[in-house]
Amino acid sequence: MRPALTLALLIAVRPALAGTPEDVTPSLMGSYQGMRLSGSQQDAWVQLVEELGAAVANKSFAPAETLGALGFDLSAGSSFVFHSLGSEEEPSPWDTSHPSGDPGRVLSVPHLAIRKGLPMSFEVGMDLSWVAMSRQGAFGGYTRLALVEGYKPWPDITLQGGYSGYVGNDELGLGVTDLGLSIGSTYPFGTIPGLRSAQFSPWFNASMLRIRANPTVDADVADALGLVPIGGSADDALKASTLARLGLGFQITNGTLLLRLLGTWVPGTLPTASIAMGFSY
């Protein structure tokens, strides 16, 4: 009786939450367009966590070549996440977990990224992002190590490992560990004969993402909807989700200016396109 009453109250207050249309609100997943959804929403919950985790994970957003001990770069841009679509008859987890019941079909995630080179072909970096039109964002950090670098004509190969945490959501704690390998090279070019001041750096990346999540909603609501921890040691926890991610990108630099483009795809979940501009020293 109590879970049913709690869900009924949540349905009633849904319109009042529409001021931030991209807020992810798991406690609302029991209804859609004012109608109760029958049964457990656990499968939808897992899908939501995997897609959100893939959206906020650290990106493979740098060439395979590292910056060098004195190198530094700063960039700003945005990722565009093409999440799953639903219908009136079968709403997606994004539809049911958003206050308006009609989230944007492309999720925009503006970000600010910093990378710093270290000796022995190491790098560290961090990424601060915001999910547009919401009160949530993510903060991530990573380390990169060049396994092979500078042996032309062989490509550069770099290993990256890091962690990104989803922040600002009172109903959902989520974190993503990433481990991946990038392979690519850098090619100088220029319009003036004999002077190649610009560089073109394409790369391919393959990564594994491990996603953990914990619902922090009322216990009765969590039980009614099937919102269980994903990863962790709780008795009812599911295994942490492990996803493969493929990425293809390139960077163009001219002097200290840079432009980056990256496309990633997580089979079974969603594609993402990212663009950034900045400075590299």
mmCIF file of C-alpha atoms in Angstrom:
data_model
loop_
_atom_site.group_PDB
_atom_site.id
_atom_site.type_symbol
_atom_site.label_atom_id
_atom_site.label_comp_id
_atom_site.label_asym_id
_atom_site.label_seq_id
_atom_site.Cartn_x
_atom_site.Cartn_y
_atom_site.Cartn_z
ATOM 1 C CA MET A 1 0.000 0.000 0.000
ATOM 2 C CA ARG A 2 2.744 2.453 0.935
ATOM 3 C CA PRO A 3 4.774 1.997 -2.326
ATOM 4 C CA ALA A 4 1.608 2.582 -4.379
ATOM 5 C CA LEU A 5 0.840 5.770 -2.443
ATOM 6 C CA THR A 6 4.423 7.008 -2.882
ATOM 7 C CA LEU A 7 4.309 6.441 -6.639
ATOM 8 C CA ALA A 8 0.949 8.184 -6.891
ATOM 9 C CA LEU A 9 2.386 11.259 -5.186
ATOM 10 C CA LEU A 10 5.385 11.256 -7.509
ATOM 11 C CA ILE A 11 3.075 11.163 -10.535
ATOM 12 C CA ALA A 12 1.211 14.165 -9.171
ATOM 13 C CA VAL A 13 4.307 16.333 -8.700
ATOM 14 C CA ARG A 14 5.939 15.471 -12.064
ATOM 15 C CA PRO A 15 4.798 18.733 -13.790
ATOM 16 C CA ALA A 16 6.354 20.827 -11.019
ATOM 17 C CA LEU A 17 9.784 19.382 -11.819
ATOM 18 C CA ALA A 18 9.797 20.465 -15.460
ATOM 19 C CA GLY A 19 12.041 23.502 -14.890
ATOM 20 C CA THR A 20 15.143 21.401 -15.584
ATOM 21 C CA PRO A 21 14.020 19.142 -18.433
ATOM 22 C CA GLU A 22 17.233 17.089 -18.644
ATOM 23 C CA ASP A 23 17.378 16.117 -14.970
ATOM 24 C CA VAL A 24 17.571 12.331 -14.637
ATOM 25 C CA THR A 25 15.015 11.371 -11.960
ATOM 26 C CA PRO A 26 14.851 7.597 -11.328
ATOM 27 C CA SER A 27 11.961 7.882 -8.849
ATOM 28 C CA LEU A 28 9.674 8.902 -11.737
ATOM 29 C CA MET A 29 10.276 5.731 -13.746
ATOM 30 C CA GLY A 30 7.024 4.149 -12.514
ATOM 31 C CA SER A 31 4.882 6.418 -14.699
ATOM 32 C CA TYR A 32 4.715 8.058 -18.108
ATOM 33 C CA GLN A 33 2.429 10.883 -19.251
ATOM 34 C CA GLY A 34 0.434 10.553 -16.041
ATOM 35 C CA MET A 35 -0.129 6.808 -16.421
ATOM 36 C CA ARG A 36 1.248 4.104 -14.134
ATOM 37 C CA LEU A 37 3.606 1.560 -15.713
ATOM 38 C CA SER A 38 3.053 -2.007 -14.603
ATOM 39 C CA GLY A 39 5.697 -4.294 -13.193
ATOM 40 C CA SER A 40 9.328 -3.803 -12.248
ATOM 41 C CA GLN A 41 11.375 -1.228 -14.155
ATOM 42 C CA GLN A 42 14.693 -2.956 -13.420
ATOM 43 C CA ASP A 43 15.599 -3.584 -17.073
ATOM 44 C CA ALA A 44 14.875 0.055 -17.908
ATOM 45 C CA TRP A 45 16.931 1.126 -14.886
ATOM 46 C CA VAL A 46 19.946 -0.899 -16.044
ATOM 47 C CA GLN A 47 19.634 0.533 -19.556
ATOM 48 C CA LEU A 48 19.428 4.082 -18.188
ATOM 49 C CA VAL A 49 22.535 3.571 -16.042
ATOM 50 C CA GLU A 50 24.532 2.113 -18.947
ATOM 51 C CA GLU A 51 23.594 4.896 -21.354
ATOM 52 C CA LEU A 52 24.178 7.649 -18.807
ATOM 53 C CA GLY A 53 27.481 6.063 -17.790
ATOM 54 C CA ALA A 54 28.654 5.914 -21.399
ATOM 55 C CA ALA A 55 27.644 9.567 -21.829
ATOM 56 C CA VAL A 56 29.653 10.897 -18.854
ATOM 57 C CA ALA A 57 32.685 8.573 -19.054
ATOM 58 C CA ASN A 58 36.115 9.985 -19.861
ATOM 59 C CA LYS A 59 36.488 10.277 -23.625
ATOM 60 C CA SER A 60 39.459 9.107 -25.680
ATOM 61 C CA PHE A 61 39.720 12.749 -26.682
ATOM 62 C CA ALA A 62 43.422 13.146 -27.482
ATOM 63 C CA PRO A 63 45.875 11.966 -30.155
ATOM 64 C CA ALA A 64 47.926 8.843 -29.517
ATOM 65 C CA GLU A 65 51.038 11.049 -29.331
ATOM 66 C CA THR A 66 51.628 12.465 -25.827
ATOM 67 C CA LEU A 67 52.478 16.095 -25.080
ATOM 68 C CA GLY A 68 56.025 15.654 -23.785
ATOM 69 C CA ALA A 69 57.389 16.666 -20.396
ATOM 70 C CA LEU A 70 56.752 20.395 -20.920
ATOM 71 C CA GLY A 71 53.525 20.106 -22.916
ATOM 72 C CA PHE A 72 50.148 21.468 -21.845
ATOM 73 C CA ASP A 73 46.801 21.927 -23.533
ATOM 74 C CA LEU A 74 43.439 23.435 -22.655
ATOM 75 C CA SER A 75 40.274 22.932 -24.673
ATOM 76 C CA ALA A 76 36.541 23.537 -24.453
ATOM 77 C CA GLY A 77 33.767 21.966 -26.457
ATOM 78 C CA SER A 78 30.735 19.738 -26.267
ATOM 79 C CA SER A 79 29.665 16.141 -26.705
ATOM 80 C CA PHE A 80 26.372 15.245 -28.337
ATOM 81 C CA VAL A 81 24.849 12.019 -27.063
ATOM 82 C CA PHE A 82 22.261 10.235 -29.218
ATOM 83 C CA HIS A 83 20.383 8.273 -26.567
ATOM 84 C CA SER A 84 17.704 5.623 -27.122
ATOM 85 C CA LEU A 85 14.321 6.687 -28.444
ATOM 86 C CA GLY A 86 10.948 5.522 -27.217
ATOM 87 C CA SER A 87 7.349 5.823 -28.319
ATOM 88 C CA GLU A 88 3.960 6.489 -26.741
ATOM 89 C CA GLU A 89 3.404 2.732 -26.479
ATOM 90 C CA GLU A 90 6.934 1.859 -25.321
ATOM 91 C CA PRO A 91 8.660 4.838 -23.691
ATOM 92 C CA SER A 92 12.422 4.662 -23.293
ATOM 93 C CA PRO A 93 14.090 4.866 -19.868
ATOM 94 C CA TRP A 94 15.004 8.457 -20.760
ATOM 95 C CA ASP A 95 11.336 9.291 -21.325
ATOM 96 C CA THR A 96 10.174 7.849 -18.009
ATOM 97 C CA SER A 97 13.050 9.240 -15.915
ATOM 98 C CA HIS A 98 12.671 12.868 -17.016
ATOM 99 C CA PRO A 99 10.234 15.283 -15.368
ATOM 100 C CA SER A 100 8.648 16.431 -18.626
ATOM 101 C CA GLY A 101 8.400 12.910 -20.048
ATOM 102 C CA ASP A 102 9.897 14.310 -23.259
ATOM 103 C CA PRO A 103 13.693 14.736 -22.990
ATOM 104 C CA GLY A 104 15.735 16.202 -25.814
ATOM 105 C CA ARG A 105 16.552 13.586 -28.437
ATOM 106 C CA VAL A 106 20.199 14.672 -28.446
ATOM 107 C CA LEU A 107 21.826 15.237 -25.078
ATOM 108 C CA SER A 108 24.359 18.098 -25.091
ATOM 109 C CA VAL A 109 27.271 17.816 -22.636
ATOM 110 C CA PRO A 110 29.579 20.900 -22.727
ATOM 111 C CA HIS A 111 33.017 20.266 -21.240
ATOM 112 C CA LEU A 112 36.324 21.857 -20.269
ATOM 113 C CA ALA A 113 39.428 19.665 -20.569
ATOM 114 C CA ILE A 114 43.024 20.087 -19.376
ATOM 115 C CA ARG A 115 46.019 17.861 -20.200
ATOM 116 C CA LYS A 116 49.568 18.113 -18.832
ATOM 117 C CA GLY A 117 52.593 16.232 -20.118
ATOM 118 C CA LEU A 118 55.034 14.580 -17.721
ATOM 119 C CA PRO A 119 58.467 12.960 -18.125
ATOM 120 C CA MET A 120 58.831 9.443 -19.541
ATOM 121 C CA SER A 121 55.846 9.817 -21.933
ATOM 122 C CA PHE A 122 53.269 10.147 -19.155
ATOM 123 C CA GLU A 123 50.306 12.532 -19.154
ATOM 124 C CA VAL A 124 47.582 13.446 -16.693
ATOM 125 C CA GLY A 125 44.304 15.113 -17.539
ATOM 126 C CA MET A 126 40.936 16.078 -16.177
ATOM 127 C CA ASP A 127 37.572 16.848 -17.683
ATOM 128 C CA LEU A 128 34.751 18.923 -16.165
ATOM 129 C CA SER A 129 31.380 18.648 -17.903
ATOM 130 C CA TRP A 130 27.766 19.748 -17.484
ATOM 131 C CA VAL A 131 24.650 18.033 -18.810
ATOM 132 C CA ALA A 132 22.932 20.957 -20.520
ATOM 133 C CA MET A 133 19.484 21.977 -19.223
ATOM 134 C CA SER A 134 20.014 20.025 -16.016
ATOM 135 C CA ARG A 135 21.522 20.379 -12.550
ATOM 136 C CA GLN A 136 23.954 17.506 -13.140
ATOM 137 C CA GLY A 137 27.438 17.113 -14.538
ATOM 138 C CA ALA A 138 30.555 14.972 -14.309
ATOM 139 C CA PHE A 139 34.139 15.309 -13.134
ATOM 140 C CA GLY A 140 36.796 12.944 -14.460
ATOM 141 C CA GLY A 141 40.516 12.380 -14.314
ATOM 142 C CA TYR A 142 42.875 10.067 -16.168
ATOM 143 C CA THR A 143 46.479 9.064 -16.782
ATOM 144 C CA ARG A 144 48.011 8.270 -20.182
ATOM 145 C CA LEU A 145 51.250 6.426 -20.972
ATOM 146 C CA ALA A 146 52.806 6.094 -24.421
ATOM 147 C CA LEU A 147 53.818 2.468 -24.966
ATOM 148 C CA VAL A 148 55.281 3.201 -28.413
ATOM 149 C CA GLU A 149 56.008 6.758 -29.525
ATOM 150 C CA GLY A 150 58.173 8.536 -32.062
ATOM 151 C CA TYR A 151 59.347 5.498 -34.044
ATOM 152 C CA LYS A 152 58.277 6.561 -37.541
ATOM 153 C CA PRO A 153 56.843 5.147 -39.697
ATOM 154 C CA TRP A 154 55.337 3.018 -36.906
ATOM 155 C CA PRO A 155 52.231 4.476 -35.236
ATOM 156 C CA ASP A 156 52.122 5.745 -31.675
ATOM 157 C CA ILE A 157 50.331 3.563 -29.116
ATOM 158 C CA THR A 158 49.069 5.006 -25.832
ATOM 159 C CA LEU A 159 47.335 3.437 -22.829
ATOM 160 C CA GLN A 160 44.724 5.457 -20.885
ATOM 161 C CA GLY A 161 43.071 4.685 -17.560
ATOM 162 C CA GLY A 162 40.782 6.895 -15.514
ATOM 163 C CA TYR A 163 37.575 7.491 -13.596
ATOM 164 C CA SER A 164 34.623 9.824 -14.054
ATOM 165 C CA GLY A 165 31.956 10.562 -11.454
ATOM 166 C CA TYR A 166 28.430 11.797 -12.125
ATOM 167 C CA VAL A 167 27.647 14.663 -9.718
ATOM 168 C CA GLY A 168 24.706 16.830 -8.665
ATOM 169 C CA ASN A 169 21.959 14.175 -8.655
ATOM 170 C CA ASP A 170 20.207 13.515 -5.333
ATOM 171 C CA GLU A 171 18.683 10.246 -6.572
ATOM 172 C CA LEU A 172 21.589 8.590 -8.349
ATOM 173 C CA GLY A 173 25.248 8.029 -7.612
ATOM 174 C CA LEU A 174 27.201 6.811 -10.630
ATOM 175 C CA GLY A 175 30.855 6.286 -11.504
ATOM 176 C CA VAL A 176 32.662 4.970 -14.585
ATOM 177 C CA THR A 177 36.140 3.451 -14.752
ATOM 178 C CA ASP A 178 37.750 3.447 -18.189
ATOM 179 C CA LEU A 179 40.740 1.598 -19.626
ATOM 180 C CA GLY A 180 41.666 1.893 -23.271
ATOM 181 C CA LEU A 181 44.303 1.863 -25.978
ATOM 182 C CA SER A 182 44.781 4.485 -28.707
ATOM 183 C CA ILE A 183 46.747 4.037 -31.923
ATOM 184 C CA GLY A 184 47.538 6.845 -34.344
ATOM 185 C CA SER A 185 50.173 9.128 -35.787
ATOM 186 C CA THR A 186 50.931 12.788 -36.483
ATOM 187 C CA TYR A 187 51.578 14.221 -39.944
ATOM 188 C CA PRO A 188 52.932 17.733 -40.582
ATOM 189 C CA PHE A 189 51.469 19.775 -43.416
ATOM 190 C CA GLY A 190 51.377 23.377 -44.607
ATOM 191 C CA THR A 191 50.572 25.601 -47.569
ATOM 192 C CA ILE A 192 54.021 27.197 -47.844
ATOM 193 C CA PRO A 193 56.603 25.001 -49.653
ATOM 194 C CA GLY A 194 59.258 23.835 -47.224
ATOM 195 C CA LEU A 195 57.317 25.075 -44.175
ATOM 196 C CA ARG A 196 54.954 22.641 -42.456
ATOM 197 C CA SER A 197 53.748 24.458 -39.377
ATOM 198 C CA ALA A 198 50.408 22.609 -39.042
ATOM 199 C CA GLN A 199 49.837 19.025 -37.923
ATOM 200 C CA PHE A 200 47.143 16.445 -38.562
ATOM 201 C CA SER A 201 46.771 13.691 -35.945
ATOM 202 C CA PRO A 202 44.212 10.907 -36.533
ATOM 203 C CA TRP A 203 43.694 8.113 -34.007
ATOM 204 C CA PHE A 204 41.587 5.051 -33.235
ATOM 205 C CA ASN A 205 40.683 3.995 -29.708
ATOM 206 C CA ALA A 206 39.227 0.870 -28.102
ATOM 207 C CA SER A 207 38.188 1.058 -24.448
ATOM 208 C CA MET A 208 36.385 -0.865 -21.746
ATOM 209 C CA LEU A 209 33.983 0.975 -19.444
ATOM 210 C CA ARG A 210 32.973 -0.403 -16.047
ATOM 211 C CA ILE A 211 29.887 1.330 -14.662
ATOM 212 C CA ARG A 212 28.633 1.278 -11.079
ATOM 213 C CA ALA A 213 25.496 2.990 -9.811
ATOM 214 C CA ASN A 214 23.566 3.328 -6.593
ATOM 215 C CA PRO A 215 19.962 4.585 -6.352
ATOM 216 C CA THR A 216 19.470 7.009 -3.458
ATOM 217 C CA VAL A 217 15.683 7.232 -3.592
ATOM 218 C CA ASP A 218 13.196 6.242 -0.907
ATOM 219 C CA ALA A 219 13.548 2.545 -0.106
ATOM 220 C CA ASP A 220 9.872 1.820 -0.844
ATOM 221 C CA VAL A 221 10.098 3.517 -4.241
ATOM 222 C CA ALA A 222 13.321 1.652 -5.056
ATOM 223 C CA ASP A 223 11.707 -1.655 -4.107
ATOM 224 C CA ALA A 224 8.547 -0.966 -6.135
ATOM 225 C CA LEU A 225 10.505 0.028 -9.259
ATOM 226 C CA GLY A 226 13.337 -2.508 -9.023
ATOM 227 C CA LEU A 227 16.016 0.158 -8.601
ATOM 228 C CA VAL A 228 18.879 -1.914 -7.224
ATOM 229 C CA PRO A 229 22.596 -1.093 -6.903
ATOM 230 C CA ILE A 230 24.695 -1.952 -9.933
ATOM 231 C CA GLY A 231 28.100 -3.047 -8.693
ATOM 232 C CA GLY A 232 28.985 -3.052 -5.012
ATOM 233 C CA SER A 233 28.479 -5.514 -2.176
ATOM 234 C CA ALA A 234 24.782 -5.076 -1.340
ATOM 235 C CA ASP A 235 22.788 -8.329 -1.183
ATOM 236 C CA ASP A 236 20.490 -7.259 -4.018
ATOM 237 C CA ALA A 237 23.209 -5.638 -6.170
ATOM 238 C CA LEU A 238 23.623 -6.584 -9.810
ATOM 239 C CA LYS A 239 27.038 -7.000 -11.375
ATOM 240 C CA ALA A 240 28.772 -3.822 -12.510
ATOM 241 C CA SER A 241 28.051 -3.159 -16.188
ATOM 242 C CA THR A 242 31.016 -3.644 -18.512
ATOM 243 C CA LEU A 243 30.772 -2.039 -21.954
ATOM 244 C CA ALA A 244 33.110 -1.891 -24.928
ATOM 245 C CA ARG A 245 33.589 1.478 -26.634
ATOM 246 C CA LEU A 246 35.143 2.278 -30.005
ATOM 247 C CA GLY A 247 36.297 5.740 -31.029
ATOM 248 C CA LEU A 248 37.711 7.459 -34.104
ATOM 249 C CA GLY A 249 38.986 11.028 -34.062
ATOM 250 C CA PHE A 250 41.448 13.562 -35.356
ATOM 251 C CA GLN A 251 43.160 16.736 -34.230
ATOM 252 C CA ILE A 252 44.432 19.626 -36.323
ATOM 253 C CA THR A 253 46.927 22.047 -34.786
ATOM 254 C CA ASN A 254 48.322 25.234 -36.253
ATOM 255 C CA GLY A 255 50.788 26.966 -33.996
ATOM 256 C CA THR A 256 49.165 26.803 -30.563
ATOM 257 C CA LEU A 257 45.569 26.503 -31.829
ATOM 258 C CA LEU A 258 43.858 23.128 -31.978
ATOM 259 C CA LEU A 259 40.633 21.623 -33.241
ATOM 260 C CA ARG A 260 39.479 18.135 -32.218
ATOM 261 C CA LEU A 261 36.682 15.938 -33.510
ATOM 262 C CA LEU A 262 35.784 12.525 -32.089
ATOM 263 C CA GLY A 263 33.071 9.961 -32.695
ATOM 264 C CA THR A 264 32.489 7.072 -30.290
ATOM 265 C CA TRP A 265 30.133 4.115 -30.300
ATOM 266 C CA VAL A 266 29.171 1.743 -27.526
ATOM 267 C CA PRO A 267 27.574 -1.319 -29.157
ATOM 268 C CA GLY A 268 24.083 -1.830 -27.800
ATOM 269 C CA THR A 269 23.791 1.609 -26.246
ATOM 270 C CA LEU A 270 24.550 4.877 -27.983
ATOM 271 C CA PRO A 271 26.795 6.889 -30.324
ATOM 272 C CA THR A 272 28.418 10.165 -29.273
ATOM 273 C CA ALA A 273 29.991 12.974 -31.296
ATOM 274 C CA SER A 274 32.418 15.427 -29.650
ATOM 275 C CA ILE A 275 34.056 18.648 -30.808
ATOM 276 C CA ALA A 276 36.512 20.936 -29.027
ATOM 277 C CA MET A 277 38.766 23.902 -29.696
ATOM 278 C CA GLY A 278 41.643 25.137 -27.598
ATOM 279 C CA PHE A 279 45.348 25.766 -27.206
ATOM 280 C CA SER A 280 48.360 23.463 -27.022
ATOM 281 C CA TYR A 281 51.787 24.523 -25.797
#
